[in-house]
Coordinates of C-alpha atoms in Angstrom, one line a residue:
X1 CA 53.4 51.0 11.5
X2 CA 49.7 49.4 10.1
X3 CA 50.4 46.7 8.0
X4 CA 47.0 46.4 6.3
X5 CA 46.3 42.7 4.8
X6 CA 43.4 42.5 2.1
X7 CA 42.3 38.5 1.6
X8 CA 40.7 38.5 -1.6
X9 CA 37.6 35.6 -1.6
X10 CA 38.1 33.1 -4.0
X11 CA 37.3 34.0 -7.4
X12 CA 33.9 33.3 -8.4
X13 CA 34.1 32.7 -12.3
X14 CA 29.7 32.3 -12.6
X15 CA 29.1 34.8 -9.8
X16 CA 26.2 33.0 -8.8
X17 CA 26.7 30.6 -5.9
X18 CA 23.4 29.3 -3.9
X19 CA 20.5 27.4 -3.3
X20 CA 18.0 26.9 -6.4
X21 CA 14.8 28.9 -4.6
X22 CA 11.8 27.4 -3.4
X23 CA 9.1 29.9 -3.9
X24 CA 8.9 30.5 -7.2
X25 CA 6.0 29.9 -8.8
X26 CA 4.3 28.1 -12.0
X27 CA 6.7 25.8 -14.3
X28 CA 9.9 26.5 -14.8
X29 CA 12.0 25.4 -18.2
X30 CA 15.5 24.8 -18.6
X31 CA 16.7 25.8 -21.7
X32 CA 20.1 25.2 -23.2
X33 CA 21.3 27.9 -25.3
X34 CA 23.7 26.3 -27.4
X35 CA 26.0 27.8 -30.3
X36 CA 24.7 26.3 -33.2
X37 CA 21.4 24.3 -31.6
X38 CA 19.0 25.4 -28.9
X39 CA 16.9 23.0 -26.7
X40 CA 14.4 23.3 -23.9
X41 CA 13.1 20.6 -21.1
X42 CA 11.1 20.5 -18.2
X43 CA 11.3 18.4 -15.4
X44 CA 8.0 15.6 -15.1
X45 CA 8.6 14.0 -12.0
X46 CA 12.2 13.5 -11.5
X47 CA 12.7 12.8 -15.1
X48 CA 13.7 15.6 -17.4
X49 CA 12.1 16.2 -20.4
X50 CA 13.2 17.5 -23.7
X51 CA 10.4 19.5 -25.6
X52 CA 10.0 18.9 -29.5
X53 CA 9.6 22.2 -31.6
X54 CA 7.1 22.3 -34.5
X55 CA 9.7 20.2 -36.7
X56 CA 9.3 17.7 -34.4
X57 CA 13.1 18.0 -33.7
X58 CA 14.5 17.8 -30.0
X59 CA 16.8 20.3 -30.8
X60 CA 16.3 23.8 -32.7
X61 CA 18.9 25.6 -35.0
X62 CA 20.5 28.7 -33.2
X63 CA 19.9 30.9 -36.4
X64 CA 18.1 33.7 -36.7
X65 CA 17.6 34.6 -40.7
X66 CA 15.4 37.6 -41.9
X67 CA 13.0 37.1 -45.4
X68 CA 12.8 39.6 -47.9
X69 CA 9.9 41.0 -47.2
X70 CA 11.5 41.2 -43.3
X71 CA 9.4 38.4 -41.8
X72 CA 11.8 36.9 -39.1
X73 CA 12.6 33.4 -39.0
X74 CA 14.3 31.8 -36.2
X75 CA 15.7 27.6 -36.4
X76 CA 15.3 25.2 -39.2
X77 CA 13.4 27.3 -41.8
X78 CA 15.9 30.4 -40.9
X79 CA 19.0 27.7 -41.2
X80 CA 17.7 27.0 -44.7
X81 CA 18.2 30.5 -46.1
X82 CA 22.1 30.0 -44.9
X83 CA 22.9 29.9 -48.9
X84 CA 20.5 32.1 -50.6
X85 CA 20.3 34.8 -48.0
X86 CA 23.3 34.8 -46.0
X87 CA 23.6 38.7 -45.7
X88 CA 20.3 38.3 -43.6
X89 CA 21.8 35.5 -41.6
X90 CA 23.1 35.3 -38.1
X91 CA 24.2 32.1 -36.5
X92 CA 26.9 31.2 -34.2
X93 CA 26.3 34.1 -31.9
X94 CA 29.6 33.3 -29.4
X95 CA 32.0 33.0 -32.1
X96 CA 30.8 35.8 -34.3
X97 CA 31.6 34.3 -37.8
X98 CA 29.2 37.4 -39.3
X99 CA 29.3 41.4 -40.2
X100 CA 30.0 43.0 -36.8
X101 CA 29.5 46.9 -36.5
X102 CA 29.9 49.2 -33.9
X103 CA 26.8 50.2 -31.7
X104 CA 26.2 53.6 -30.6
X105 CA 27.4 52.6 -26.7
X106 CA 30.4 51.0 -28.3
X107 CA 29.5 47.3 -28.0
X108 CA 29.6 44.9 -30.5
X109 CA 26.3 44.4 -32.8
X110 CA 25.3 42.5 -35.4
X111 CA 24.1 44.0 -39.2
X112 CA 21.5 42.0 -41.5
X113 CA 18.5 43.5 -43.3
X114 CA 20.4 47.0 -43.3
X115 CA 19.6 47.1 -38.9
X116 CA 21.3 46.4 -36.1
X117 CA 20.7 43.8 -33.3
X118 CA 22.8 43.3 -29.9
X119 CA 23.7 40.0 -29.4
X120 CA 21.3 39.9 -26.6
X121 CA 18.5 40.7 -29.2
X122 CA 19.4 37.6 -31.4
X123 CA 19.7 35.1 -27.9
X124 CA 16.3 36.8 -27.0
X125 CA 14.7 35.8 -30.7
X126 CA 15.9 32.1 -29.9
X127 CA 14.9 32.0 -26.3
X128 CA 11.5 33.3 -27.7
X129 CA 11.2 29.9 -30.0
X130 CA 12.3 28.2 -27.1
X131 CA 9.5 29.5 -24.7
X132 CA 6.8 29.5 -27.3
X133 CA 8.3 25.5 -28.0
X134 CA 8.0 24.7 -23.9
X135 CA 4.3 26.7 -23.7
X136 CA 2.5 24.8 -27.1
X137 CA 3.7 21.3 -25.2
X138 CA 2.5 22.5 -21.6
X139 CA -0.4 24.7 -22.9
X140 CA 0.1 27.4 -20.3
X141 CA 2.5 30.5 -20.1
X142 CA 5.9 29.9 -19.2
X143 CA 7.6 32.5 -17.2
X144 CA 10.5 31.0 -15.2
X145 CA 13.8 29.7 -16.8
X146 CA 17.4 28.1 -16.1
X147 CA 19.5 29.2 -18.9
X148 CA 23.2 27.4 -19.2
X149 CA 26.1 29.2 -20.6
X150 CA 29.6 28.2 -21.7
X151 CA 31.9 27.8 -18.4
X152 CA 34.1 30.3 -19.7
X153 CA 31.7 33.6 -20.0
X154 CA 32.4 36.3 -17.8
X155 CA 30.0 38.3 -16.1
X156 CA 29.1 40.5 -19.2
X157 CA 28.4 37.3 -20.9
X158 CA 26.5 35.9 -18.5
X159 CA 24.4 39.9 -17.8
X160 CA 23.9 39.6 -21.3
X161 CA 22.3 36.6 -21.0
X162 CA 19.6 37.6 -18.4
X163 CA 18.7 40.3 -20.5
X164 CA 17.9 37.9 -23.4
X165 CA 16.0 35.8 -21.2
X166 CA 13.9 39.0 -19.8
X167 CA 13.7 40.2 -23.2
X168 CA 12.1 37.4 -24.2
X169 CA 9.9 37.4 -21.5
X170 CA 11.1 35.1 -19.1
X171 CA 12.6 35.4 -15.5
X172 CA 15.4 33.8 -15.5
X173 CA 15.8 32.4 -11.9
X174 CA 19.7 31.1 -12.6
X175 CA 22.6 31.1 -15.4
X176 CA 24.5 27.5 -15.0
X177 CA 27.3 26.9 -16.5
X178 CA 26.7 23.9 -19.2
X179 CA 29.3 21.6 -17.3
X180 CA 27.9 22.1 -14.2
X181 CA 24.5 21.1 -15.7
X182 CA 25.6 18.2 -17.1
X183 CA 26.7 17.3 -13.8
X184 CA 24.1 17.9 -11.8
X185 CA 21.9 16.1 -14.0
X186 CA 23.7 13.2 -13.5
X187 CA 24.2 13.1 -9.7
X188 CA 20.6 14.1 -9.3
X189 CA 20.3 10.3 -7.7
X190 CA 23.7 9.8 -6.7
X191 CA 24.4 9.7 -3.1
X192 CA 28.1 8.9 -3.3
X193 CA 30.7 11.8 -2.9
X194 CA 32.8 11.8 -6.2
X195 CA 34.7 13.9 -8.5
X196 CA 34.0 14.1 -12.0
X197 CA 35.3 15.9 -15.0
X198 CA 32.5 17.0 -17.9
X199 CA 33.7 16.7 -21.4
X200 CA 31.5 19.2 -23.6
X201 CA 32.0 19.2 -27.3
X202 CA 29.2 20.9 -28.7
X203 CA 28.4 22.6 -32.0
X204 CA 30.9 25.5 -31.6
X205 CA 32.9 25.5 -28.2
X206 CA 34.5 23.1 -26.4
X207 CA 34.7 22.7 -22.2
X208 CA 35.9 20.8 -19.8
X209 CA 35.6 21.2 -16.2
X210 CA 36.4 19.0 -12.6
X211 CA 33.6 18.8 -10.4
X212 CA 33.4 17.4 -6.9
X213 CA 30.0 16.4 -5.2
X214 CA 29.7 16.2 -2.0
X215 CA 26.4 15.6 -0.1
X216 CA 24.0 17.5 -2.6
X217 CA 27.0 20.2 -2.7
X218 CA 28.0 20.8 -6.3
X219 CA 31.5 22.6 -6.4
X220 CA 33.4 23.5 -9.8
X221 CA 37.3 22.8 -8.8
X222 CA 38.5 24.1 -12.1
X223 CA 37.6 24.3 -16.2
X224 CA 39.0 25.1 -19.3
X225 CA 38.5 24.6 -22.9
X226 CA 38.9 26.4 -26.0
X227 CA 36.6 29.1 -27.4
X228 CA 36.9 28.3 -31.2
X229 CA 36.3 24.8 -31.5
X230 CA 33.1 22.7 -32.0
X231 CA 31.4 20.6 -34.3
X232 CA 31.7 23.3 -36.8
X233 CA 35.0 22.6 -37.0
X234 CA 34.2 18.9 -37.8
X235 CA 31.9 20.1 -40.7
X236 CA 34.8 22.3 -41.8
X237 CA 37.2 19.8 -42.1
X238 CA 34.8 17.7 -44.1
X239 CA 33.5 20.6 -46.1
X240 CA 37.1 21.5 -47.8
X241 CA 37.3 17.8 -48.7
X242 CA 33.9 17.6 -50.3
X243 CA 33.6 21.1 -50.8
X244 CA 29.7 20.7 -50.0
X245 CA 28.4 21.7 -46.9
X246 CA 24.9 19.5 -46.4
X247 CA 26.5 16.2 -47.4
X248 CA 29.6 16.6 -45.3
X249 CA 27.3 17.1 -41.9
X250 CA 25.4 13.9 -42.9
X251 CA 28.3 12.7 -44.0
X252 CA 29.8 13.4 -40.4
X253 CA 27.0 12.0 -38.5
X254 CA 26.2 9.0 -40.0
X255 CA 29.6 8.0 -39.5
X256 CA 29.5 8.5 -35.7
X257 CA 27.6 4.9 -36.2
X258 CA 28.9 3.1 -39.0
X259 CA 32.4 3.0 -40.3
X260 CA 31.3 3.8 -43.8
X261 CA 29.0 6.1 -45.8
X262 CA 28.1 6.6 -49.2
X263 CA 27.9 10.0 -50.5
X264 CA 25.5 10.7 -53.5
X265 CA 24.0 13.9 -55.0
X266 CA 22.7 13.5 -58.3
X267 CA 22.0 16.5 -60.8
X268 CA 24.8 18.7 -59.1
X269 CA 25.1 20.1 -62.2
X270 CA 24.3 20.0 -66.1
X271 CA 27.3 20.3 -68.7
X272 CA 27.0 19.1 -72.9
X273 CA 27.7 15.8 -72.1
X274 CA 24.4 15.6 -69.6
X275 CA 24.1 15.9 -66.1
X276 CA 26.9 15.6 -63.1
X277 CA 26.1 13.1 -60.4
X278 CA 28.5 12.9 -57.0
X279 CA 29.0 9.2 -55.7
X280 CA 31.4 9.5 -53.2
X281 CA 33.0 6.3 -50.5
X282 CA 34.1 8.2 -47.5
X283 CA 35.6 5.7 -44.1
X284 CA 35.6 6.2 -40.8
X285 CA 39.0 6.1 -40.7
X286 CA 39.2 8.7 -43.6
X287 CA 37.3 10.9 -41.6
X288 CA 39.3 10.4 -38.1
X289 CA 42.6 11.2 -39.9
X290 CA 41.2 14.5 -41.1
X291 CA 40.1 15.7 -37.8
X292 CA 42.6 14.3 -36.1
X293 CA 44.2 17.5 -34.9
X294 CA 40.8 19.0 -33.8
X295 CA 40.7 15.7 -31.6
X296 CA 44.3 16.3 -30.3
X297 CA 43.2 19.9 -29.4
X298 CA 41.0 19.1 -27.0
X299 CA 43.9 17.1 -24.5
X300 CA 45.7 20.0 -23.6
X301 CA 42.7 21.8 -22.2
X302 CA 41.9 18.4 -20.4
X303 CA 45.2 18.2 -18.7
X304 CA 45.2 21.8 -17.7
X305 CA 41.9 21.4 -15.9
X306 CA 43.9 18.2 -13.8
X307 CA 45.9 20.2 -13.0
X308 CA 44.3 23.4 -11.8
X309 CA 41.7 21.1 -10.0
X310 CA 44.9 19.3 -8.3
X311 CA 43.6 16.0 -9.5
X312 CA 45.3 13.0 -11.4
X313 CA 43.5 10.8 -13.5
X314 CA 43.0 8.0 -11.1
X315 CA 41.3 10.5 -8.8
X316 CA 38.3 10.8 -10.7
X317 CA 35.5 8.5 -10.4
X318 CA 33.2 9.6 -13.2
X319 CA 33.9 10.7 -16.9
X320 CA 30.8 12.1 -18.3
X321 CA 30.3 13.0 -22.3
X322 CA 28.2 16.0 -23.4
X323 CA 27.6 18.1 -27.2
X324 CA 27.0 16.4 -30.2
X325 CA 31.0 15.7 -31.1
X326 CA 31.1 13.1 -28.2
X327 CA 29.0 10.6 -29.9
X328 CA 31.9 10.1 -32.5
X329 CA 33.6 7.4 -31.5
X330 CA 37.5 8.7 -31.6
X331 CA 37.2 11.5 -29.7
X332 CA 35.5 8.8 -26.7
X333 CA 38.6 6.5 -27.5
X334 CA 40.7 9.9 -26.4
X335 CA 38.9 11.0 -23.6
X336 CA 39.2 7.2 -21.9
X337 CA 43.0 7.5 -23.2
X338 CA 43.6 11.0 -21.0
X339 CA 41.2 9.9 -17.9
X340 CA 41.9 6.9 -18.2
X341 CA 38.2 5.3 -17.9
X342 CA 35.6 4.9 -19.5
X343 CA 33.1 7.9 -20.4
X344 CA 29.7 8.1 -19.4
X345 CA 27.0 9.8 -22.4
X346 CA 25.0 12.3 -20.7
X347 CA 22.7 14.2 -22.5
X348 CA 20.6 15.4 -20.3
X349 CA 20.5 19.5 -19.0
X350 CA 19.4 21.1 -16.4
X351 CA 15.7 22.3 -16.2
X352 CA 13.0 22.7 -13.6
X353 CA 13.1 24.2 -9.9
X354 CA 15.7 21.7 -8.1
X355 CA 15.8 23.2 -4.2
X356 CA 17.9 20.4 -2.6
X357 CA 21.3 21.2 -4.4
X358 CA 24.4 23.8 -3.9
X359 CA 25.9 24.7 -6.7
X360 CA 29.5 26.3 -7.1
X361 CA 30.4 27.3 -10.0
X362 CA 33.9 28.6 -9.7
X363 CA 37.1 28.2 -9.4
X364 CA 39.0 28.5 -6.3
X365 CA 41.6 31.8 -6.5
X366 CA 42.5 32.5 -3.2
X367 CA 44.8 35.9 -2.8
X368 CA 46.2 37.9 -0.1
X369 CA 47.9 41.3 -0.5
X370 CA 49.7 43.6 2.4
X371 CA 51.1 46.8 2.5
X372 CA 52.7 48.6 5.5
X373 CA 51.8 52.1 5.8
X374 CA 52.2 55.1 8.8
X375 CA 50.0 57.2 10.3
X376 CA 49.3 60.3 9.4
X377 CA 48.3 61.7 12.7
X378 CA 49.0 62.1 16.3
X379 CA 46.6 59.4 18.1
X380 CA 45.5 58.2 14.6
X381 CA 42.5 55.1 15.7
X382 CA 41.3 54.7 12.2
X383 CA 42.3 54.2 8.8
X384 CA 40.1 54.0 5.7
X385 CA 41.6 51.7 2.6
X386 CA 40.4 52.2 -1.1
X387 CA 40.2 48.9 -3.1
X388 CA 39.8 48.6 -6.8
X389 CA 38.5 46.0 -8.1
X390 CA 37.4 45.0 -11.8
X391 CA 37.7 42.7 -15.1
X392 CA 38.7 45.6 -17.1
X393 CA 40.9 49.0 -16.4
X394 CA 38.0 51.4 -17.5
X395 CA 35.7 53.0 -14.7
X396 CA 32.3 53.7 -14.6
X397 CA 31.2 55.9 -16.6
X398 CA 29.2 59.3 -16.1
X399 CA 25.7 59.2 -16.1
X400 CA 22.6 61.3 -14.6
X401 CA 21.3 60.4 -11.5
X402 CA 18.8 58.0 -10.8
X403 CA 19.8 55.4 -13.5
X404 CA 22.7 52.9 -11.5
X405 CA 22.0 51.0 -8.8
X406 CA 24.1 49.8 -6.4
X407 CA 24.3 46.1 -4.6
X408 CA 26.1 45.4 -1.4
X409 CA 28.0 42.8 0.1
X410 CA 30.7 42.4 3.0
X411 CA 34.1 41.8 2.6
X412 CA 36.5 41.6 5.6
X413 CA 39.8 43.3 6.2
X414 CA 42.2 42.4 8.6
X415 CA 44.7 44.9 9.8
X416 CA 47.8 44.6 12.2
X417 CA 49.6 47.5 14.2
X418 CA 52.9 46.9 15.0
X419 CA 54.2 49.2 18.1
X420 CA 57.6 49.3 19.2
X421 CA 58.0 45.2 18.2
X422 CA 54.8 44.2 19.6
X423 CA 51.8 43.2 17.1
X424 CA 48.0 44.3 17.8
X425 CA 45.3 42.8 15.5
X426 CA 42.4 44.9 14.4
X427 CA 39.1 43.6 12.6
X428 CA 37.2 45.3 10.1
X429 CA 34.0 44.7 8.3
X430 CA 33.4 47.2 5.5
X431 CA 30.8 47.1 2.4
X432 CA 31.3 46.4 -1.1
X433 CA 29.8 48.7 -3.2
X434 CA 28.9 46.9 -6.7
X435 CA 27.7 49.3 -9.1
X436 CA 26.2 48.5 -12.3
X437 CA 24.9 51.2 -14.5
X438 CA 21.9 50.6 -16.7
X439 CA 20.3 53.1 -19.2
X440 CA 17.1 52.8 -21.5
X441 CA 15.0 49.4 -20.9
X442 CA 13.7 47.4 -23.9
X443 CA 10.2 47.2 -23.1
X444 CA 8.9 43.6 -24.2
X445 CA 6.1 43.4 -26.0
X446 CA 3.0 41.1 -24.8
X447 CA 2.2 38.9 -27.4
X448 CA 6.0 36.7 -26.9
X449 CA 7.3 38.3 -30.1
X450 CA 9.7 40.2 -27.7
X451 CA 11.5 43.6 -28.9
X452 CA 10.3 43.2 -32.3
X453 CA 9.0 46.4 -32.2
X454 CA 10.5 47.9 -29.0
X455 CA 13.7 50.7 -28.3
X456 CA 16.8 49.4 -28.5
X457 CA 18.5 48.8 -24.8
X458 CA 21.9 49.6 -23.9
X459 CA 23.0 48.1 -20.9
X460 CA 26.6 47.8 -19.7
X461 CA 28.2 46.2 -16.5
X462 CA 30.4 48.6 -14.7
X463 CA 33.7 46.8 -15.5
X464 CA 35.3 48.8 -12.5
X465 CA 33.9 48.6 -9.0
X466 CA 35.2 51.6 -6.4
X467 CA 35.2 49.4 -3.0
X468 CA 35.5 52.5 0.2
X469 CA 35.5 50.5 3.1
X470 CA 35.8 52.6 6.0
X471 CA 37.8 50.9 8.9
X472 CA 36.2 50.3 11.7
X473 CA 38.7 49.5 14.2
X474 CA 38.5 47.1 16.9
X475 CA 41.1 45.3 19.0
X476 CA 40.4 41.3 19.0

């Protein structure tokens, strides 16, 4: 009998695990691609930077809004069409709160101005503000770029991320997951070994994730969070009380500093008697008790990640606060409650070409499967194992030839033959073949305005990966 025994490798939830590289040349950015606001940074000295756009603004709408006359616009002067042309109007690309249609590869695009855009398309639009942002402060090209992503995007998030970025023109050298980059902006100068957990409640997502640093080695021990809520929520919340939008997100943020806010809008509107003014008191307090079960969502989440990570509160040295939520001042007063410390405020992200840091972003899921099988002949000294392996159930599909290409890497198989009671080990080192099947590149036009005027791309990850790993057998 051959009882075959496959040890999976931990699961790798960013699929990108290695050191930052050292030969790439000219500046490189960092840019955070957030769900409702966008920055970009560059690293002057040790210190990073964060760029101003033409507003002036450290931070840039994630809105891509089309004029009449089909002029794009992209950040604040797209964000203020929200009202008056909201069927040209896409923001919020990771929680899709727009018309959705079905693409010709059977992916999920977006409609406005009677076309269709991937979602990779609209990131590649804001990335393109972004770079053209980081190159009018530096006054060179920009070519090279850090991108971070939510912790929780799989792989065909985080391919369809790359392709914005190389749509946009840029090469985009790593995709870092946002908690990670919070992290590793802090312990940049940090020596000490420590284990943190990142609190990220930003404009549309919320994370949270247990790091552990130890000696320049960045390693993600586990993360959760919850895909649909965010700042929007907030401004939600607020919105169904006042029933206007503007006011209640000045309304929210002003209140993040002072424990009272007045609310005034003259000339809302004009009836017999004259015109309509809004004077409006709205507390602190009024405001906590509305959003008090958005705060309360975020616990679970943070517990969860304990407990994955195998961690109790005491066991964590640092708590560190990133997105724009964390500056109000209950939902600190809950993180210290659930950690049990006090929060840190870090705003920084990750930019520039670091080469003296490890990062891991994963989480560790260890597996090991057996199955005994027979031989199926006389004298029988080999065996060869199939091993399927994917996110999905679907295979790859049919294509012509020429177009997919294939990456390797090892994975190692352990087999044991057990004759007549007695157990004889054999190794075996086969290849994993990854395929990922690509069909019609965008080309990107020169002048930065990237795919404005170029083919439409399809481009799908192969959600199931055919591993033949022939056994090569050899007794230890």
């Amino acid at each position: 009998m051959l009882r075959a025994i496959l040890k999976l490798p931990p699961l790798r939830v960013n699929a990108v695990a290695g050191r930052f590289k050292s030969d790439v040349r000219g500046t490189v950015i960092g840019i955070d691609l957030g769900t409702t606001n966008s920055c970009v940074s560059v690293m002057e000295g040790k210190q990073a930077k964060v760029i101003e756009n033409a507003e002036g603004a450290r931070t840039t709408p994630s809105v891509v809004s089309f004029s009449k006359n089909g002029d794009r616009l992209v950040g604040a002067a797209a964000r203020r069409q929200a009202v008056t042309n909201s069927q040209k109007h896409v923001k919020d690309m990771k929680v899709v709160p727009y018309k959705i249609v079905k693409a010709s590869n059977g992916d999920a695009w977006v409609e406005a101005q009677g076309k269709l855009y991937s979602p990779s398309q609209v990131g590649a639009f804001i990335l393109t503000k972004m770079k053209e942002t980081a190159e009018s402060y530096l006054g060179t090209p920009v070519k090279n770029a850090v991108i971070t992503v939510p912790a929780y995007f799989n792989d065909s998030q985080r391919q369809a991320t790359k392709d914005a970025g190389q749509i946009a023109g840029l090469n985009v050298l790593r995709v870092v997951n946002e908690p990670t980059a919070a992290a590793l902006a802090y312990g940049l100068d940090k020596t000490e070994d420590k284990i943190i957990a990142v609190y990220d409640l930003g404009g549309g997502t919320f994370d949270v994730s247990i790091l552990e640093i130890q000696k320049g080695v960045f390693e993600v021990k586990s993360t959760n969070g919850d895909t649909f809520l965010g700042g929007e929520d907030f401004d939600n919340v607020l919105v169904n009380y006042l029933r206007l939008r503007e006011a209640a997100e000045k309304a929210k943020c002003e209140l993040s500093s002072t424990t009272e806010t007045d609310i005034n809008l003259p000339y809302l509107t004009v009836g017999e008697a004259g015109p309509k003014h809004m004077n409006l008191k709205l507390t602190r307090s009024k405001f906590e008790q509305l959003v008090a079960e958005l705060i309360k969502r975020t616990i679970e989440p943070c517990k969860k990640a304990m407990h994955d990570a195998e961690v109790k509160p005491s066991d964590i040295n640092e708590v560190l606060l990133v997105g724009g939520m964390t500056r109000m001042p209950k939902v600190q007063k809950i993180v210290q409650e659930v950690f049990g410390k006090q929060p840190t405020i870090q705003g920084a992200v990750l930019s520039g070409n670091v080469t003296d840091v490890l990062l891991l972003d994963k989480y560790d899921d260890s597996d090991k499967k057996s199955q005994v099988f027979s031989t199926a002949a006389d004298g029988q000294t080999q065996v060869e194992i199939k091993v399927h392996q994917g996110e999905r159930g679907n295979g790859c599909k049919i294509t012509s030839r020429w177009v997919s290409s294939l990456s390797l890497e090892f994975l190692l198989l352990l087999a044991e033959a057990q004759i007549e009671g007695k157990s004889s080990k054999l190794r075996s080192v086969g290849l994993v073949v990854c395929q990922r099947i690509r069909s019609r590149i965008w080309s990107v036009m020169p002048n930065g305005h990237a795919v404005e005027d170029a083919e439409k791309k399809e481009c799908e990850s192969a959600d199931q990966t055919v591993l033949r790993i022939p056994m090569l057998s050899k007794e230890l």
